[in-house]
CSV table of C-alpha atoms and ligand atoms in Angstrom, one decimal:
chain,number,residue,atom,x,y,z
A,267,UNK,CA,0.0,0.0,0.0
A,268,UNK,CA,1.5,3.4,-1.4
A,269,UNK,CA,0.1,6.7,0.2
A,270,UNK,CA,2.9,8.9,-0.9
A,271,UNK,CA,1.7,12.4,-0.3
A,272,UNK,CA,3.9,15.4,-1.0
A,273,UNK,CA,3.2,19.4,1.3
A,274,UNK,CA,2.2,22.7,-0.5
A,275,UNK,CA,5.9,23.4,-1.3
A,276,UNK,CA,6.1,19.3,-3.3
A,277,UNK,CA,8.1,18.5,-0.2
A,278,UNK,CA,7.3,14.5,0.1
A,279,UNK,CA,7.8,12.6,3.9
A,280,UNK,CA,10.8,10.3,3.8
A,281,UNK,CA,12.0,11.0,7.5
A,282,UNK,CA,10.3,10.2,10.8
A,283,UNK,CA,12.1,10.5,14.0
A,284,UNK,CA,10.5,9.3,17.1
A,285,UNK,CA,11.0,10.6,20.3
A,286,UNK,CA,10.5,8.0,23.3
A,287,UNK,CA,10.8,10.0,26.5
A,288,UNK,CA,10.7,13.6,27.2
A,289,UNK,CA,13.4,12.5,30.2
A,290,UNK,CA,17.5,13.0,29.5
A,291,UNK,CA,20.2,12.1,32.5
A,292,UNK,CA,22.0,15.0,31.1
A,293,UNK,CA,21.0,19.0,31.8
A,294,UNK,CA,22.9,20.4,28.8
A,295,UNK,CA,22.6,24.4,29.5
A,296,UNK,CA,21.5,25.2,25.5
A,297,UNK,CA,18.9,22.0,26.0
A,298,UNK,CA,17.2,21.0,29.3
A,299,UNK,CA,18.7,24.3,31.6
A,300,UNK,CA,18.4,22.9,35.0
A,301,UNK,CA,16.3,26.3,36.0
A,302,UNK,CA,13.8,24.9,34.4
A,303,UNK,CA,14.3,21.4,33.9
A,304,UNK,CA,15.0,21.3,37.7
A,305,UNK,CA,14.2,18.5,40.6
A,306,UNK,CA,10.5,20.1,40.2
A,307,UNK,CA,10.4,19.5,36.8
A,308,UNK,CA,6.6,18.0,35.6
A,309,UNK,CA,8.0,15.0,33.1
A,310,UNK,CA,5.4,12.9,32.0
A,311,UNK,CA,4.3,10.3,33.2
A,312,UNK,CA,4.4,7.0,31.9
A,313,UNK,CA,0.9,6.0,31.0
A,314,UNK,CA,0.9,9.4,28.7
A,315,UNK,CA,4.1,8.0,26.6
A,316,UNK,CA,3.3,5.7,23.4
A,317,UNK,CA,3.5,2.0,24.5
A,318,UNK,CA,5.9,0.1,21.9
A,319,UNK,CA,2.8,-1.8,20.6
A,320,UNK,CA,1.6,2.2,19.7
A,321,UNK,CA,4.5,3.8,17.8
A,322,UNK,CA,4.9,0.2,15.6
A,323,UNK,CA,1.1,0.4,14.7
A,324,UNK,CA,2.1,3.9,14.0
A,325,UNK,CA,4.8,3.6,11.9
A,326,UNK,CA,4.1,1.0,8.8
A,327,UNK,CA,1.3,4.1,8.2
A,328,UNK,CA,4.3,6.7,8.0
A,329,UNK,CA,6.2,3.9,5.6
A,330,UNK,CA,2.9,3.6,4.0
A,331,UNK,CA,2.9,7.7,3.3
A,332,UNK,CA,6.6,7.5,2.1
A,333,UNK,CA,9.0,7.1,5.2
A,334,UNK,CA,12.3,5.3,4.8
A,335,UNK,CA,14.3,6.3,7.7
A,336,UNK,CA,13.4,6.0,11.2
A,337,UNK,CA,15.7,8.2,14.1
A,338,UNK,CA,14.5,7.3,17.9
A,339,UNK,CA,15.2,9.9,19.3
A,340,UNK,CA,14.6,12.0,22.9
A,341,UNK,CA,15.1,13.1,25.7
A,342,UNK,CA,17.7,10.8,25.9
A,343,UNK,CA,16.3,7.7,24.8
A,344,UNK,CA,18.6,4.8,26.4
A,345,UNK,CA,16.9,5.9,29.3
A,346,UNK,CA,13.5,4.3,28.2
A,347,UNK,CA,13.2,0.6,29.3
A,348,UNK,CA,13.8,-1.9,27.2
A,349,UNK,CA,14.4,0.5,24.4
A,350,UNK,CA,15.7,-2.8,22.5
A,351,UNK,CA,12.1,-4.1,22.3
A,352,UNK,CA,11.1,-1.8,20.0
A,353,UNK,CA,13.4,-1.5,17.9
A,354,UNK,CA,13.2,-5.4,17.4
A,355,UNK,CA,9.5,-4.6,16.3
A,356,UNK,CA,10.6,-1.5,14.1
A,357,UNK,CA,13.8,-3.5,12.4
A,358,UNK,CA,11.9,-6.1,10.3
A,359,UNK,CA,9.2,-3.9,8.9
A,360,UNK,CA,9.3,-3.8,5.1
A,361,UNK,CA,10.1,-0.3,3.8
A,362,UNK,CA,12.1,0.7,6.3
A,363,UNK,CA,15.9,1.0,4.8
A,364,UNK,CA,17.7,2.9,7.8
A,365,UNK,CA,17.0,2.5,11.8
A,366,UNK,CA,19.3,5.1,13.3
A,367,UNK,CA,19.3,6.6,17.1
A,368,UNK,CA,20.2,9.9,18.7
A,369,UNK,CA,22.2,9.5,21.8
A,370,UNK,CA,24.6,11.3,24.6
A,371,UNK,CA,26.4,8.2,24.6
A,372,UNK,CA,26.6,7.7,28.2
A,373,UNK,CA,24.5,3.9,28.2
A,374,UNK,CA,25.9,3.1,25.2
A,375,UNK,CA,28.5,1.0,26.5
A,376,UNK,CA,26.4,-1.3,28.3
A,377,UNK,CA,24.2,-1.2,25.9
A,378,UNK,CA,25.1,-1.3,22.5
A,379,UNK,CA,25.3,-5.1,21.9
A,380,UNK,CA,21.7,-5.5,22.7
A,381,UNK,CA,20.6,-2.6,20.3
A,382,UNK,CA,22.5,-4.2,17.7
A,383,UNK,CA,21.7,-7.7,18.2
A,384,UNK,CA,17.6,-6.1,18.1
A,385,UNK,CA,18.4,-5.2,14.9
A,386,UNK,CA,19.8,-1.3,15.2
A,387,UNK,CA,21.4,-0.1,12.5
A,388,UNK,CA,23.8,2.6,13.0
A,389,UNK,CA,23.9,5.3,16.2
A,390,UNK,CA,25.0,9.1,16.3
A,391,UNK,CA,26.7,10.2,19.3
A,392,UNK,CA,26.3,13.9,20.4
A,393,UNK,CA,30.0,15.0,22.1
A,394,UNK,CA,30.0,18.7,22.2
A,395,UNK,CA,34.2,18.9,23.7
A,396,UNK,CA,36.6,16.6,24.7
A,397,UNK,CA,38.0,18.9,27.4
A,398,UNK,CA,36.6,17.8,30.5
A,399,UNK,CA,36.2,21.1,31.6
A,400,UNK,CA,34.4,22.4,28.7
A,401,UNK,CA,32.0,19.2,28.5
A,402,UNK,CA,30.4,18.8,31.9
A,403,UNK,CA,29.8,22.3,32.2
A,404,UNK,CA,28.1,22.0,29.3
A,405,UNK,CA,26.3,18.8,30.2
A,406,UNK,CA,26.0,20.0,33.8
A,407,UNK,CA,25.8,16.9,35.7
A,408,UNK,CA,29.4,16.3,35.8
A,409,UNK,CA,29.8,13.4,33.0
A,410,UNK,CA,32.8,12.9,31.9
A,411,UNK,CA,33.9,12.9,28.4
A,412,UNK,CA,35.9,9.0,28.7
A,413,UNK,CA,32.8,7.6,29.4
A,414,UNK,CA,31.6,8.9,26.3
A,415,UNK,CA,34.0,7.9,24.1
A,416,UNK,CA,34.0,4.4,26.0
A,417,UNK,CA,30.0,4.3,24.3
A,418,UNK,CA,31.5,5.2,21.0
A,419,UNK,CA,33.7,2.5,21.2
A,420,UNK,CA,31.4,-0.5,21.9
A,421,UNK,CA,29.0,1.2,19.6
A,422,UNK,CA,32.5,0.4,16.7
A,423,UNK,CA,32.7,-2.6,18.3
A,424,UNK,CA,29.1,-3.9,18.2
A,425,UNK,CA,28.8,-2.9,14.4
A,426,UNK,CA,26.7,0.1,14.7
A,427,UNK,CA,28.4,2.0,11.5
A,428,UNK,CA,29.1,4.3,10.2
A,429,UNK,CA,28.9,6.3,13.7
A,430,UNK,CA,28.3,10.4,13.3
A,431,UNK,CA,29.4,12.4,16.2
A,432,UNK,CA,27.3,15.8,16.7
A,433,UNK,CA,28.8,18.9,18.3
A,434,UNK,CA,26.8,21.6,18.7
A,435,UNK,CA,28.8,24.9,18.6
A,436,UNK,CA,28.4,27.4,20.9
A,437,UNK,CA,30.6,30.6,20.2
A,438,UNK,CA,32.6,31.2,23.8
A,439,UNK,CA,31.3,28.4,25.4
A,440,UNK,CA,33.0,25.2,23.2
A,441,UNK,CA,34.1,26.9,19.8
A,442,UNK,CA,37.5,26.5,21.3
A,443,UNK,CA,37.1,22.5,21.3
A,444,UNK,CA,36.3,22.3,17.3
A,445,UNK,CA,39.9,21.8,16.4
A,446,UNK,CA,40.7,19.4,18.6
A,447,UNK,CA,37.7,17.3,17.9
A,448,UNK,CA,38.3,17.5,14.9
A,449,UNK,CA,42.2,16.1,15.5
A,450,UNK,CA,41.0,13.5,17.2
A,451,UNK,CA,38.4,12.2,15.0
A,452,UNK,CA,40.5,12.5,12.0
A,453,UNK,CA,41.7,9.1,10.7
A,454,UNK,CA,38.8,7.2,12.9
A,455,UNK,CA,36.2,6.5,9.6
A,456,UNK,CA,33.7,8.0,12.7
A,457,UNK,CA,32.1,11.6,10.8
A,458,UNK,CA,32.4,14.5,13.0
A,459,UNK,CA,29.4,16.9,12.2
A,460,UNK,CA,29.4,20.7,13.5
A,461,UNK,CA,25.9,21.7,14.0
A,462,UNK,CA,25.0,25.4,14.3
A,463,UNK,CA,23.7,26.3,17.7
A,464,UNK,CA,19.8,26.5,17.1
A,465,UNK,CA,16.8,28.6,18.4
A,466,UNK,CA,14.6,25.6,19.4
A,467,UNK,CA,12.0,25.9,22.3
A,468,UNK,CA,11.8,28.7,24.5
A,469,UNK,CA,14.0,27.6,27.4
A,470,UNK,CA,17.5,28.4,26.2
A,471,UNK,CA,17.7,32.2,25.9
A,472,UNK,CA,19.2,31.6,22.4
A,473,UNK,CA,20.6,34.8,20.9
A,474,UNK,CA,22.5,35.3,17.1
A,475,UNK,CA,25.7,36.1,18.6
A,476,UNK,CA,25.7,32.3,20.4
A,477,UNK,CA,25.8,30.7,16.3
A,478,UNK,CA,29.5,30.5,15.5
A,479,UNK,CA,28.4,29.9,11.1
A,480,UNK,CA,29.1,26.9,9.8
A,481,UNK,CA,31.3,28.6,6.9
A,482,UNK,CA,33.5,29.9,9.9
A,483,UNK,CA,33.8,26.4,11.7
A,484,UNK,CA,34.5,25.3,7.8
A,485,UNK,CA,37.5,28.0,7.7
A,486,UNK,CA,39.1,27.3,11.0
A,487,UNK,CA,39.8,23.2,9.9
A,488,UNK,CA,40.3,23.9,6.6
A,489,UNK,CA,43.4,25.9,7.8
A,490,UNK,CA,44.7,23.3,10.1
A,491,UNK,CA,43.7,20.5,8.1
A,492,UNK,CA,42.6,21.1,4.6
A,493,UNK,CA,39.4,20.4,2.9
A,494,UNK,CA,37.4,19.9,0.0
A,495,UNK,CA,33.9,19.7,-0.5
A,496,UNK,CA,31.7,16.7,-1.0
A,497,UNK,CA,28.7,16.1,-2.9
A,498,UNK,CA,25.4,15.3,-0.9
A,499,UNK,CA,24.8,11.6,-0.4
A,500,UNK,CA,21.4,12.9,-1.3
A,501,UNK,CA,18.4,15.3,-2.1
A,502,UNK,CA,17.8,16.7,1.6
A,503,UNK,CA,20.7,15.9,3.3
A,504,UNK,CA,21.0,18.4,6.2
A,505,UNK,CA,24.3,18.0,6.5
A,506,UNK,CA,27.3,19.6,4.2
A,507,UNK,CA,30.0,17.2,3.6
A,508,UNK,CA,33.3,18.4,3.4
A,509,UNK,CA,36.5,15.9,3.5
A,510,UNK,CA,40.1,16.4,4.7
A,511,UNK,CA,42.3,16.7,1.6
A,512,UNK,CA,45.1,13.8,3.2
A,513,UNK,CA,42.1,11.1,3.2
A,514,UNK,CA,41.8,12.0,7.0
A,515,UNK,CA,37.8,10.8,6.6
A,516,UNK,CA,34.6,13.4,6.3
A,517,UNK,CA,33.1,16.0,8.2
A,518,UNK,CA,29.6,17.4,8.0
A,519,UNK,CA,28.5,21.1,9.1
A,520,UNK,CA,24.5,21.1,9.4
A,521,UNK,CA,24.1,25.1,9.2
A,522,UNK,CA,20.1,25.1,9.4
A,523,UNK,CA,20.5,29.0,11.0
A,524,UNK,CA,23.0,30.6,8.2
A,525,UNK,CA,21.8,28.2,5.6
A,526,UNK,CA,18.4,26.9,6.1
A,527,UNK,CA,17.1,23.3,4.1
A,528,UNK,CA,13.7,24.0,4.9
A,529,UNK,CA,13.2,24.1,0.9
A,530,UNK,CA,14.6,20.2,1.1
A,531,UNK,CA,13.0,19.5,4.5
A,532,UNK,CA,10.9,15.8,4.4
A,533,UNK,CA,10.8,15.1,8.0
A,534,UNK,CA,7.9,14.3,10.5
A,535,UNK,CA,8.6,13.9,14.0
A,536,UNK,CA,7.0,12.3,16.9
A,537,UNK,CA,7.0,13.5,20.4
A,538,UNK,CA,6.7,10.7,22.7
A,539,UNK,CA,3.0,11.4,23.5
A,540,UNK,CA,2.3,10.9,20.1
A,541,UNK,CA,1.9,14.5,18.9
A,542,UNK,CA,3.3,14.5,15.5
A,543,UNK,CA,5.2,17.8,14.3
A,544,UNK,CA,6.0,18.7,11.2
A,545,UNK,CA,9.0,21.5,12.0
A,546,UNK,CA,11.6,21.2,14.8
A,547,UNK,CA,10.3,24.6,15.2
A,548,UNK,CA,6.7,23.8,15.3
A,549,UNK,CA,4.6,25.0,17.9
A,550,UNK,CA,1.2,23.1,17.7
A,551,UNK,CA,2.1,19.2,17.3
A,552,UNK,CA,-0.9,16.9,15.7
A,553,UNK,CA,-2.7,14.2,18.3
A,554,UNK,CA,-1.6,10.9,17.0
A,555,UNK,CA,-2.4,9.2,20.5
A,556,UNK,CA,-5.6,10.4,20.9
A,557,UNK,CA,-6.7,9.1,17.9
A,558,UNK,CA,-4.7,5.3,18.7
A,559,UNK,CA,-6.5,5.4,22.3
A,560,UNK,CA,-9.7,6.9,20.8
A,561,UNK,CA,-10.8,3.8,18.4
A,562,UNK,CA,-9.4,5.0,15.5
A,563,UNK,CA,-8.5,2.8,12.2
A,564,UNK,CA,-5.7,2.5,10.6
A,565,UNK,CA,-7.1,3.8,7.7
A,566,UNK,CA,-8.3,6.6,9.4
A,567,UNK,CA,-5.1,7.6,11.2
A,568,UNK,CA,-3.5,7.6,7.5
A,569,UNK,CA,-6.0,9.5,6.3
A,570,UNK,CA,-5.1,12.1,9.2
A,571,UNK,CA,-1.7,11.5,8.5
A,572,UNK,CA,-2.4,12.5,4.7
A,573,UNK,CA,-4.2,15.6,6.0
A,574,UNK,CA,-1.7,16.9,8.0
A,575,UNK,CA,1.2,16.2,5.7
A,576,UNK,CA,-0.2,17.8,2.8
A,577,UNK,CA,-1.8,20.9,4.6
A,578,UNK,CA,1.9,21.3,5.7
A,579,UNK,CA,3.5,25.0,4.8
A,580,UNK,CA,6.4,24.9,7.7
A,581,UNK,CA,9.6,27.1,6.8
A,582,UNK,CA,10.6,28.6,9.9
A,583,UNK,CA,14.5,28.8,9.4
A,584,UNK,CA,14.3,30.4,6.0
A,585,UNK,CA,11.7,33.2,7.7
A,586,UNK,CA,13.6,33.3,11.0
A,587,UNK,CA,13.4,36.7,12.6
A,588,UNK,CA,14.7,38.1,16.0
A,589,UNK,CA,10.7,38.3,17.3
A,590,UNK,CA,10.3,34.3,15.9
A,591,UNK,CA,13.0,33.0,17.6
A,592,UNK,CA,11.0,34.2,21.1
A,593,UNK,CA,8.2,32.0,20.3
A,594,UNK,CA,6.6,29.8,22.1
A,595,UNK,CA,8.3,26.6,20.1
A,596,UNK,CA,8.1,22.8,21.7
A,597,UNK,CA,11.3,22.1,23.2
A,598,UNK,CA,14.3,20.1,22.0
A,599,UNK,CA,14.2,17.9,24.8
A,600,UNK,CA,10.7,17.2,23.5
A,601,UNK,CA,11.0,16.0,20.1
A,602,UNK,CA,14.7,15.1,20.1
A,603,UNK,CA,16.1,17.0,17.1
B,991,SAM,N1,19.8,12.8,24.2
B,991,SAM,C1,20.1,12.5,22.8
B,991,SAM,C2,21.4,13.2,22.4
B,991,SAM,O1,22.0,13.8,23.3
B,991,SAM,O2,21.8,13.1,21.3
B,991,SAM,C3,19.0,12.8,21.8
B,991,SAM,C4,18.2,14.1,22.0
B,991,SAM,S1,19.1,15.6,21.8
B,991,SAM,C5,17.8,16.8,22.0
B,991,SAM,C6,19.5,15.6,20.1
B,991,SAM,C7,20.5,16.6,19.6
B,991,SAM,O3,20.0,17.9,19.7
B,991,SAM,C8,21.8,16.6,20.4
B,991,SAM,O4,22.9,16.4,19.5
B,991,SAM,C9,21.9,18.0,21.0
B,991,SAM,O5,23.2,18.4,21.2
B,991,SAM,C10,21.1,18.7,20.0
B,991,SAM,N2,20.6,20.0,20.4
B,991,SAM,C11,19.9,20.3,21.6
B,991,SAM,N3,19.6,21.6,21.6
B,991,SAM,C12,20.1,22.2,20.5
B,991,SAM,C13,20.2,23.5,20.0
B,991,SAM,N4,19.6,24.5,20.7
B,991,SAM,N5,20.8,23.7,18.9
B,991,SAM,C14,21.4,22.7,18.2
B,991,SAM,N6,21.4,21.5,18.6
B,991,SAM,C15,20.8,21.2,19.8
C-alpha cells in the first residue's frame, strides 16, 4: 500500500524521527537548563508515553505515506526501558531502509550489543568537547567525556556503522574545542558533524551572537587541516559534507540557522506522547495518541496522517526573525532534534 503524499511546497515525507521519552540524565545548558528542567520538573508520566505496541502500529502508516528512515530519538532515549524491544518490532518492517538513534552516549556502553543484536542499524553520538572542563559544564551533571568515548567504542565494536558524532557549537562556550575534535576524529572512519547552535523551544535564551556559522567552523579546519567539498549523499541531506584533503575521513556542518534546508525538509517527527510535528520549530504538534487510544483505524489515522502532511506549509529557518526566535516553540528535549 503506497500513500505517498507530497506538502504545499512538493516537499514528500521520507524521514520520521521518534522521540521515546521527554526525560534526559544529562541537563545540557543550551537544552534542558536545570532552571527549568530542575528536581521540580513535571515530566510525564508514563501512562501518557506511546507504549511500543503504539508507535509500531504507527509507523508502517508513515512507511505507508513514504517514510524510509526511522531516528528514535529523545530526551535521551537509552533511558526508556527496554528500548531494544522496540526496535526489534521496528527492524523487520518492510520499507524501512535505515534504523538510526540519537544519543549522549553515556549507556551506550552497556548497551550497544543489545541494540545491535535487536536489529539497530547505525547510532550518532552527540560530544559537544573533549575537554573535561568544557563538556560537563556543558552537560552539567558532571559526565565525563571517557565515558563517552568508551559508548562510542562499543558502539564500533558492536557494528553500529558508520557512527556520526554531533557537536553543537556554541561561540565562547565550546568553539574552542572544534579543532581538537576535529584532531582527534580524524583518521577514525567515525564523521564529525558541527551543528550550528539553534533557536529551538523557549528555554535556552538563544541569541545570534551564540551561532559560531558553519562557513566559519569550515575555515578554521580547513586551515589546520585542509578540505574539499563533497557532494550530498542525497536530495535533503541536512548535512554539508566536506572531506580532509590527506584522506583523513569526512566531516559534515548542518548550518540550518545561516543556511536553512527547509526548501529540502521531508521530515515528520514524533513527540513521545504521540503529537506528531511537522517542523523542529513547530509549535502546535498533531494528536496521534488520541486518535490510537480513541478507536481510531488505521485507515483513518493515515488519512489524518495525509491531512496533515499535505496541509503542511512549515519554513521557519528560512523566515527566521529576532521576534520568531522568542516564540513559544516545543522544546528540544521534546521531540529530540
Ligand atoms: N539525548 C540525545 C542526544 O544527546 O543526542 C537525543 C536528543 S538531543 C535533544 C538531540 C541533539 O540535539 C543533540 O545532539 C543535542 O546536542 C542537539 N541540540 C539540543 N539543543 C540544541 C540547540 N539549541 N541547537 C542545536 N542542537 C541542539
Amino acid at each position: 500500500m503506497t500513500l505517498s503524499v507530497t506538502d504545499t511546497l512538493g516537499r514528500p515525507l521520507r524521514d520520521l524521527r521518534i522521540s521515546v521519552t521527554d526525560r534526559c540524565n544529562f541537563r545540557c545548558t543550551y537544552c534542558m537548563p536545570k532552571e527549568v528542567f530542575g528536581r521540580d520538573f513535571q515530566f510525564l508520566p508514563s501512562s501518557a508515553l506511546l507504549t511500543f505496541e503504539e508507535i509500531a502500529r504507527l509507523v508502517p502508516i508513515f512507511i505507508a505515506h513514504g517514510v524510509e528512515k526511522i531516528r528514535l530519538t529523545g530526551g535521551e532515549p537509552l533511558v526508556r526501558r527496554h528500548l531494544e524491544d522496540l526496535i526489534a518490532m521496528l527492524a523487520p518492517l518492510p520499507g524501512l531502509h535505515d534504523l538510526t538513534l540519537t544519543t549522549n552516549g553515556s549507556l551506550l556502553a552497556r548497551k550497544a550489543e543489545a541494540l545491535r543484536a535487536a536489529g539497530l542499524q547505525r547510532v550518532t553520538v552527540s560530544l559537544d568537547s573533549l575537554d573535561d572542563v568544557v563538556f560537563k559544564a556543558m552537560n552539567d551533571v558532571d559526565f565525563p567525556v571517557a565515558r563517552v568515548l568508551e559508548g562510542i567504542a562499543a558502539a564500533h565494536a558492536a557494528g553500529l556503522g558508520p557512527i556520526k558524532i554531533n557537536m553543537v557549537v556554541k561561540r565562547g562556550v565550546n568553539d574552542g574545542s572544534i579543532l581538537d575534535m576535529a584532531r582527534h576524529f580524524r583518521g577514525t572512519g567515525y564523521i564529525l558533524r558541527f551543528i550550528e547552535y539553534m533557536d529551538v523551544g523557549a528555554t535556552n535564551g538563544w541569541r545570534m551572537d551564540d551561532v559560531v556559522p558553519a562557513a566559519e567552523i569550515v575555515a578554521r579546519i580547513n586551515a589546520a587541516f585542509p578540505l574539499e567539498s563533497l557532494e550530498a549523499n542525497y536530495r535533503g541531506e541536512v548535512a554539508e559534507r566536506w572531506r580532509y584533503r590527506d584522506g583523513g575521513g569526512e566531516i559534515g556542518v548542518i548550518a540550518s540557522v545561516t543556511q536553512p534546508f527547509c526548501g529540502a525538509c521531508t521530515r515528520a517527527r514524533l513527540s513521545s506522547e504521540g503529537l506528531l510535528y511537522t517542523c523542529l520549530f513547530g509549535t502546535r504538534g498533531h494528536d496521534l495518541r488520541a486518535l490510537l487510544r480513541g478507536g481510531a483505524s488505521d485507515a483513518e489515522i493515515a488519512a489524518f496522517l495525509g491531512q496533515v502532511w499535505g496541509a503542511r506549509r512549515d519554513r521557519y529557518s528560512e523566515i527566521r526573525t529576532a521576534d520568531s526566535s522568542r516564540a513559544p516553540k516545543v522544546e528540544m528535549s521534546h521531540i529530540g532534534g
